[in-house]
PDB file of C-alpha atoms in Angstrom:
ATOM      1  CA  GLN A  21      17.018-115.838 121.919  1.00 77.00           C
ATOM      2  CA  LYS A  22      18.380-112.601 122.998  1.00 85.00           C
ATOM      3  CA  GLU A  23      16.164-110.208 125.187  1.00 92.00           C
ATOM      4  CA  VAL A  24      16.734-107.242 122.970  1.00 96.00           C
ATOM      5  CA  GLU A  25      17.461-107.958 119.217  1.00 96.00           C
ATOM      6  CA  GLN A  26      18.763-105.467 116.583  1.00 96.00           C
ATOM      7  CA  ASN A  27      20.098-105.873 113.110  1.00 93.00           C
ATOM      8  CA  SER A  28      23.777-105.159 113.518  1.00 91.00           C
ATOM      9  CA  GLY A  29      23.871-103.388 110.064  1.00 90.00           C
ATOM     10  CA  PRO A  30      25.587-101.369 108.749  1.00 95.00           C
ATOM     11  CA  LEU A  31      22.460 -99.522 107.517  1.00 96.00           C
ATOM     12  CA  SER A  32      23.740 -97.374 104.621  1.00 97.00           C
ATOM     13  CA  VAL A  33      21.627 -94.273 103.948  1.00 97.00           C
ATOM     14  CA  PRO A  34      22.196 -91.402 101.550  1.00 97.00           C
ATOM     15  CA  GLU A  35      22.347 -88.054 103.019  1.00 97.00           C
ATOM     16  CA  GLY A  36      18.943 -86.425 103.316  1.00 97.00           C
ATOM     17  CA  ALA A  37      17.067 -89.767 103.385  1.00 97.00           C
ATOM     18  CA  ILE A  38      15.199 -91.417 106.264  1.00 97.00           C
ATOM     19  CA  ALA A  39      16.899 -94.058 108.325  1.00 97.00           C
ATOM     20  CA  SER A  40      14.666 -96.792 109.913  1.00 97.00           C
ATOM     21  CA  LEU A  41      16.087 -98.766 112.781  1.00 98.00           C
ATOM     22  CA  ASN A  42      14.121-101.676 114.408  1.00 97.00           C
ATOM     23  CA  CYS A  43      14.346-103.391 117.881  1.00 97.00           C
ATOM     24  CA  THR A  44      12.366-106.246 119.071  1.00 97.00           C
ATOM     25  CA  TYR A  45      12.276-107.310 122.883  1.00 96.00           C
ATOM     26  CA  SER A  46      11.308-110.447 124.584  1.00 95.00           C
ATOM     27  CA  ASP A  47       9.994-109.436 128.018  1.00 92.00           C
ATOM     28  CA  ARG A  48       6.339-108.449 127.893  1.00 91.00           C
ATOM     29  CA  GLY A  49       6.660-106.895 131.266  1.00 89.00           C
ATOM     30  CA  SER A  50       9.156-104.225 129.790  1.00 91.00           C
ATOM     31  CA  GLN A  51       7.874-100.802 130.623  1.00 89.00           C
ATOM     32  CA  SER A  52      10.468 -98.110 129.234  1.00 91.00           C
ATOM     33  CA  PHE A  53      12.260 -98.238 126.052  1.00 94.00           C
ATOM     34  CA  PHE A  54      15.208 -96.064 125.094  1.00 94.00           C
ATOM     35  CA  TRP A  55      17.552 -95.280 122.041  1.00 96.00           C
ATOM     36  CA  TYR A  56      21.102 -94.520 122.614  1.00 96.00           C
ATOM     37  CA  ARG A  57      23.596 -93.075 120.106  1.00 97.00           C
ATOM     38  CA  GLN A  58      27.265 -94.122 120.460  1.00 95.00           C
ATOM     39  CA  TYR A  59      30.110 -92.704 118.451  1.00 95.00           C
ATOM     40  CA  SER A  60      33.088 -94.891 118.182  1.00 90.00           C
ATOM     41  CA  GLY A  61      35.025 -94.621 121.310  1.00 86.00           C
ATOM     42  CA  LYS A  62      32.662 -92.515 123.075  1.00 90.00           C
ATOM     43  CA  SER A  63      29.911 -93.042 125.750  1.00 91.00           C
ATOM     44  CA  PRO A  64      26.300 -93.929 124.882  1.00 93.00           C
ATOM     45  CA  GLU A  65      24.148 -90.852 124.676  1.00 93.00           C
ATOM     46  CA  LEU A  66      20.305 -90.851 125.295  1.00 92.00           C
ATOM     47  CA  ILE A  67      18.599 -89.528 122.145  1.00 94.00           C
ATOM     48  CA  MET A  68      14.982 -90.856 122.922  1.00 93.00           C
ATOM     49  CA  SER A  69      12.859 -92.508 125.350  1.00 93.00           C
ATOM     50  CA  ILE A  70       9.252 -93.786 124.945  1.00 95.00           C
ATOM     51  CA  TYR A  71       7.118 -95.374 127.403  1.00 92.00           C
ATOM     52  CA  SER A  72       3.412 -95.898 125.702  1.00 94.00           C
ATOM     53  CA  ASN A  73       2.277 -97.069 122.545  1.00 96.00           C
ATOM     54  CA  GLY A  74       2.362 -94.819 119.559  1.00 96.00           C
ATOM     55  CA  ASP A  75       4.927 -92.364 118.144  1.00 96.00           C
ATOM     56  CA  LYS A  76       6.977 -89.761 119.984  1.00 97.00           C
ATOM     57  CA  GLU A  77       8.806 -87.099 117.967  1.00 97.00           C
ATOM     58  CA  ASP A  78      11.908 -85.031 118.966  1.00 95.00           C
ATOM     59  CA  GLY A  79      13.342 -82.963 116.196  1.00 97.00           C
ATOM     60  CA  ARG A  80      14.478 -85.326 113.349  1.00 97.00           C
ATOM     61  CA  PHE A  81      14.009 -88.316 115.605  1.00 98.00           C
ATOM     62  CA  THR A  82      10.798 -90.351 115.923  1.00 98.00           C
ATOM     63  CA  ALA A  83      10.466 -93.226 118.112  1.00 98.00           C
ATOM     64  CA  GLN A  84       7.481 -95.791 117.675  1.00 98.00           C
ATOM     65  CA  LEU A  85       6.435 -98.345 120.262  1.00 97.00           C
ATOM     66  CA  ASN A  86       4.103-101.305 119.798  1.00 97.00           C
ATOM     67  CA  LYS A  87       3.907-103.304 122.903  1.00 95.00           C
ATOM     68  CA  ALA A  88       1.535-105.920 121.486  1.00 95.00           C
ATOM     69  CA  SER A  89       4.135-106.837 118.862  1.00 95.00           C
ATOM     70  CA  GLN A  90       7.045-106.145 121.324  1.00 96.00           C
ATOM     71  CA  TYR A  91       8.601-103.840 118.754  1.00 96.00           C
ATOM     72  CA  VAL A  92      10.143-100.506 119.170  1.00 98.00           C
ATOM     73  CA  SER A  93      11.683 -98.413 116.220  1.00 98.00           C
ATOM     74  CA  LEU A  94      13.634 -95.213 115.582  1.00 98.00           C
ATOM     75  CA  LEU A  95      13.259 -93.103 112.400  1.00 98.00           C
ATOM     76  CA  ILE A  96      16.037 -90.473 111.691  1.00 98.00           C
ATOM     77  CA  ARG A  97      14.620 -87.936 109.055  1.00 98.00           C
ATOM     78  CA  ASP A  98      16.839 -85.849 106.823  1.00 98.00           C
ATOM     79  CA  SER A  99      19.817 -88.077 107.841  1.00 98.00           C
ATOM     80  CA  GLN A 100      23.068 -86.199 108.106  1.00 97.00           C
ATOM     81  CA  PRO A 101      26.812 -87.546 107.968  1.00 96.00           C
ATOM     82  CA  SER A 102      27.043 -86.713 111.654  1.00 96.00           C
ATOM     83  CA  ASP A 103      24.278 -89.109 112.331  1.00 97.00           C
ATOM     84  CA  SER A 104      26.682 -91.877 111.299  1.00 98.00           C
ATOM     85  CA  ALA A 105      27.019 -93.921 114.734  1.00 97.00           C
ATOM     86  CA  THR A 106      25.812 -97.024 116.316  1.00 97.00           C
ATOM     87  CA  TYR A 107      22.341 -96.794 117.729  1.00 98.00           C
ATOM     88  CA  LEU A 108      21.445 -98.840 120.665  1.00 97.00           C
ATOM     89  CA  CYS A 109      18.097-100.029 121.767  1.00 97.00           C
ATOM     90  CA  ALA A 110      17.642-100.453 125.526  1.00 95.00           C
ATOM     91  CA  VAL A 111      14.578-101.606 127.687  1.00 94.00           C
ATOM     92  CA  LEU A 112      13.958-101.191 131.256  1.00 90.00           C
ATOM     93  CA  LYS A 113      11.798-104.023 132.795  1.00 81.00           C
ATOM     94  CA  ALA A 114       9.136-103.336 135.281  1.00 71.00           C
ATOM     95  CA  ALA A 115      11.002-104.460 138.283  1.00 67.00           C
ATOM     96  CA  GLY A 116      14.365-102.946 138.924  1.00 68.00           C
ATOM     97  CA  ASN A 117      16.490-100.219 137.337  1.00 78.00           C
ATOM     98  CA  LYS A 118      18.834-102.187 135.010  1.00 86.00           C
ATOM     99  CA  LEU A 119      18.775-101.527 131.410  1.00 90.00           C
ATOM    100  CA  THR A 120      19.074-104.460 128.892  1.00 93.00           C
ATOM    101  CA  PHE A 121      20.647-103.524 125.638  1.00 95.00           C
ATOM    102  CA  GLY A 122      20.610-104.729 122.156  1.00 96.00           C
ATOM    103  CA  GLY A 123      23.782-105.241 120.251  1.00 95.00           C
ATOM    104  CA  GLY A 124      23.382-101.944 118.303  1.00 96.00           C
ATOM    105  CA  THR A 125      22.813-100.964 114.589  1.00 97.00           C
ATOM    106  CA  ARG A 126      25.648 -99.304 112.752  1.00 97.00           C
ATOM    107  CA  VAL A 127      24.287 -96.445 110.813  1.00 98.00           C
ATOM    108  CA  LEU A 128      26.438 -95.023 107.846  1.00 97.00           C
ATOM    109  CA  VAL A 129      25.043 -91.811 106.241  1.00 97.00           C
ATOM    110  CA  LYS A 130      26.944 -91.215 102.895  1.00 95.00           C
ATOM    111  CA  PRO A 131      27.058 -87.585 101.658  1.00 92.00           C
TER     112      PRO A 131
ATOM    113  CA  GLU B   5      27.479 -79.546 135.360  1.00 62.00           C
ATOM    114  CA  ALA B   6      30.343 -82.225 135.182  1.00 76.00           C
ATOM    115  CA  GLY B   7      29.560 -85.509 133.694  1.00 91.00           C
ATOM    116  CA  VAL B   8      30.152 -88.918 134.736  1.00 95.00           C
ATOM    117  CA  THR B   9      33.964 -89.519 134.887  1.00 96.00           C
ATOM    118  CA  GLN B  10      35.729 -92.595 134.549  1.00 97.00           C
ATOM    119  CA  PHE B  11      39.458 -93.305 134.678  1.00 95.00           C
ATOM    120  CA  PRO B  12      41.717 -94.738 133.578  1.00 97.00           C
ATOM    121  CA  SER B  13      40.372 -94.330 130.127  1.00 95.00           C
ATOM    122  CA  HIS B  14      42.376 -97.298 128.939  1.00 96.00           C
ATOM    123  CA  SER B  15      44.273-100.193 131.027  1.00 97.00           C
ATOM    124  CA  VAL B  16      46.390-102.857 129.757  1.00 98.00           C
ATOM    125  CA  ILE B  17      47.297-105.540 132.282  1.00 97.00           C
ATOM    126  CA  GLU B  18      48.652-109.213 132.352  1.00 97.00           C
ATOM    127  CA  LYS B  19      46.461-112.000 133.217  1.00 97.00           C
ATOM    128  CA  GLY B  20      46.581-112.556 136.981  1.00 97.00           C
ATOM    129  CA  GLN B  21      47.084-108.979 137.819  1.00 97.00           C
ATOM    130  CA  THR B  22      44.681-106.672 139.777  1.00 97.00           C
ATOM    131  CA  VAL B  23      43.051-103.656 138.300  1.00 98.00           C
ATOM    132  CA  THR B  24      40.791-101.176 139.689  1.00 98.00           C
ATOM    133  CA  LEU B  25      38.551 -99.020 137.761  1.00 98.00           C
ATOM    134  CA  ARG B  26      37.054 -95.833 139.107  1.00 98.00           C
ATOM    135  CA  CYS B  27      33.745 -93.841 138.482  1.00 98.00           C
ATOM    136  CA  ASP B  28      32.815 -90.472 139.603  1.00 97.00           C
ATOM    137  CA  PRO B  29      29.064 -89.984 139.206  1.00 95.00           C
ATOM    138  CA  ILE B  30      27.431 -86.648 138.570  1.00 94.00           C
ATOM    139  CA  SER B  31      27.127 -84.827 141.990  1.00 92.00           C
ATOM    140  CA  GLY B  32      24.148 -85.696 143.833  1.00 89.00           C
ATOM    141  CA  HIS B  33      23.154 -88.752 141.830  1.00 91.00           C
ATOM    142  CA  ASP B  34      22.130 -91.468 144.213  1.00 91.00           C
ATOM    143  CA  ASN B  35      22.106 -94.158 141.539  1.00 92.00           C
ATOM    144  CA  LEU B  36      25.162 -95.656 140.070  1.00 95.00           C
ATOM    145  CA  TYR B  37      25.510 -98.485 137.683  1.00 95.00           C
ATOM    146  CA  TRP B  38      28.362-100.378 136.132  1.00 97.00           C
ATOM    147  CA  TYR B  39      27.873-102.053 132.592  1.00 97.00           C
ATOM    148  CA  ARG B  40      30.267-103.864 130.540  1.00 97.00           C
ATOM    149  CA  ARG B  41      30.781-104.578 126.764  1.00 95.00           C
ATOM    150  CA  VAL B  42      32.894-107.245 125.768  1.00 94.00           C
ATOM    151  CA  MET B  43      34.057-107.751 122.109  1.00 87.00           C
ATOM    152  CA  GLY B  44      31.261-108.454 119.699  1.00 84.00           C
ATOM    153  CA  LYS B  45      28.485-108.701 122.473  1.00 90.00           C
ATOM    154  CA  GLU B  46      25.850-106.223 123.817  1.00 93.00           C
ATOM    155  CA  ILE B  47      26.374-103.876 126.668  1.00 95.00           C
ATOM    156  CA  LYS B  48      25.538-105.824 129.882  1.00 95.00           C
ATOM    157  CA  PHE B  49      24.476-104.866 133.421  1.00 95.00           C
ATOM    158  CA  LEU B  50      26.874-105.641 136.179  1.00 97.00           C
ATOM    159  CA  LEU B  51      25.430-103.947 139.335  1.00 95.00           C
ATOM    160  CA  HIS B  52      23.554-100.929 140.641  1.00 94.00           C
ATOM    161  CA  PHE B  53      24.201 -98.837 143.674  1.00 94.00           C
ATOM    162  CA  VAL B  54      21.695 -96.654 145.546  1.00 92.00           C
ATOM    163  CA  LYS B  55      23.999 -94.369 147.559  1.00 93.00           C
ATOM    164  CA  GLU B  56      26.563 -96.669 149.193  1.00 94.00           C
ATOM    165  CA  SER B  57      24.294 -99.881 149.180  1.00 94.00           C
ATOM    166  CA  LYS B  58      24.357-102.613 146.557  1.00 94.00           C
ATOM    167  CA  GLN B  59      20.733-102.559 145.148  1.00 92.00           C
ATOM    168  CA  ASP B  60      21.385-105.326 142.440  1.00 92.00           C
ATOM    169  CA  GLU B  61      24.542-107.170 141.704  1.00 94.00           C
ATOM    170  CA  SER B  62      22.935-109.908 139.700  1.00 93.00           C
ATOM    171  CA  GLY B  63      25.204-109.078 136.632  1.00 94.00           C
ATOM    172  CA  MET B  64      28.696-109.433 138.518  1.00 96.00           C
ATOM    173  CA  PRO B  65      30.230-112.453 136.415  1.00 93.00           C
ATOM    174  CA  ASN B  66      31.955-113.983 139.453  1.00 93.00           C
ATOM    175  CA  ASN B  67      33.714-113.415 142.711  1.00 94.00           C
ATOM    176  CA  ARG B  68      36.842-111.968 140.935  1.00 96.00           C
ATOM    177  CA  PHE B  69      34.858-108.653 140.685  1.00 97.00           C
ATOM    178  CA  LEU B  70      34.469-106.480 143.681  1.00 97.00           C
ATOM    179  CA  ALA B  71      32.623-103.143 143.557  1.00 97.00           C
ATOM    180  CA  GLU B  72      32.589-100.536 146.330  1.00 97.00           C
ATOM    181  CA  ARG B  73      31.088 -97.086 146.682  1.00 96.00           C
ATOM    182  CA  THR B  74      32.538 -95.278 149.526  1.00 85.00           C
ATOM    183  CA  GLY B  75      30.291 -92.911 151.174  1.00 87.00           C
ATOM    184  CA  GLY B  76      27.787 -92.957 148.356  1.00 84.00           C
ATOM    185  CA  THR B  77      30.093 -90.886 146.154  1.00 92.00           C
ATOM    186  CA  TYR B  78      32.539 -92.456 143.715  1.00 96.00           C
ATOM    187  CA  SER B  79      32.687 -96.036 143.075  1.00 98.00           C
ATOM    188  CA  THR B  80      35.499 -98.405 142.314  1.00 98.00           C
ATOM    189  CA  LEU B  81      35.273-101.870 140.517  1.00 98.00           C
ATOM    190  CA  LYS B  82      38.197-104.127 141.281  1.00 98.00           C
ATOM    191  CA  VAL B  83      39.094-107.344 139.176  1.00 97.00           C
ATOM    192  CA  GLN B  84      41.433-109.639 140.969  1.00 96.00           C
ATOM    193  CA  PRO B  85      42.955-111.689 139.415  1.00 97.00           C
ATOM    194  CA  ALA B  86      42.248-110.526 135.921  1.00 97.00           C
ATOM    195  CA  GLU B  87      41.569-113.020 133.267  1.00 97.00           C
ATOM    196  CA  LEU B  88      41.573-112.893 129.542  1.00 97.00           C
ATOM    197  CA  GLU B  89      37.782-112.796 129.061  1.00 96.00           C
ATOM    198  CA  ASP B  90      37.501-109.649 131.302  1.00 97.00           C
ATOM    199  CA  SER B  91      38.798-107.759 128.462  1.00 97.00           C
ATOM    200  CA  GLY B  92      36.175-105.110 127.237  1.00 96.00           C
ATOM    201  CA  VAL B  93      34.758-101.671 127.913  1.00 96.00           C
ATOM    202  CA  TYR B  94      33.470-101.037 131.320  1.00 98.00           C
ATOM    203  CA  PHE B  95      30.780 -98.084 131.507  1.00 97.00           C
ATOM    204  CA  CYS B  96      29.595 -96.425 134.489  1.00 97.00           C
ATOM    205  CA  ALA B  97      26.366 -94.563 134.531  1.00 95.00           C
ATOM    206  CA  SER B  98      24.432 -92.414 137.184  1.00 93.00           C
ATOM    207  CA  SER B  99      21.115 -91.102 137.636  1.00 89.00           C
ATOM    208  CA  GLN B 100      19.019 -89.118 140.189  1.00 81.00           C
ATOM    209  CA  VAL B 101      15.753 -90.809 139.360  1.00 72.00           C
ATOM    210  CA  PRO B 102      15.205 -94.056 137.465  1.00 59.00           C
ATOM    211  CA  ASN B 103      15.224 -93.828 133.718  1.00 60.00           C
ATOM    212  CA  GLY B 104      17.496 -90.829 133.728  1.00 70.00           C
ATOM    213  CA  TYR B 105      20.900 -92.478 132.856  1.00 86.00           C
ATOM    214  CA  THR B 106      23.934 -90.527 132.001  1.00 91.00           C
ATOM    215  CA  PHE B 107      27.011 -92.838 130.901  1.00 94.00           C
ATOM    216  CA  GLY B 108      30.698 -92.181 131.356  1.00 95.00           C
ATOM    217  CA  SER B 109      33.059 -92.614 128.504  1.00 93.00           C
ATOM    218  CA  GLY B 110      34.244 -95.959 129.777  1.00 95.00           C
ATOM    219  CA  THR B 111      37.341 -97.728 130.636  1.00 97.00           C
ATOM    220  CA  ARG B 112      38.756-100.006 127.925  1.00 96.00           C
ATOM    221  CA  LEU B 113      40.448-102.880 129.748  1.00 97.00           C
ATOM    222  CA  THR B 114      42.628-105.243 128.032  1.00 97.00           C
ATOM    223  CA  VAL B 115      43.972-108.352 129.718  1.00 97.00           C
ATOM    224  CA  VAL B 116      47.003-109.856 127.828  1.00 97.00           C
TER     225      VAL B 116
END
């Protein structure tokens, strides 16, 4: 079992719709959770971080964390073609500073 | 503020050769990390420097990989001798505090 699991996609959504991305993790001691966006050939770019159970909203993005279910999700509202990218879920354990990444979900927003 | 800079952006070398990748972190960032993504796999941690000291090198695959951080500034990652399975994209990241990573654009290494 991978430490951080994501559906590889592609997740195809029409422009203006909500894209819903899911991520599960195996280490119950994980403390910090991150969503990165990566365009092809570019560096991962941090878009959201979440540390406690519940929802966190930032513009069109909402991150949701459920530590009991070991589940973190990302919602992208009013999806735009520019949101087409690979979204990486990353987890930071309680000890140490190294991030553990999922394989990423490719999102395609169609005009 | 300049971001994390990596070079070269691409490198193609033959099996058995040596390659050195360089990372210049954001000025003043004490924490520097190396990660790698091989084809079809997730991004994986290689090691973590705090200033010039190796804090965690648990992700280094074997002794063909050597990382250094001279004077706590830029870092190099040398692969010697390179093998086919070393091909992938090598990312560097830096942060001043834990959690605040900024990634570089990566070096795509191809070993033929």
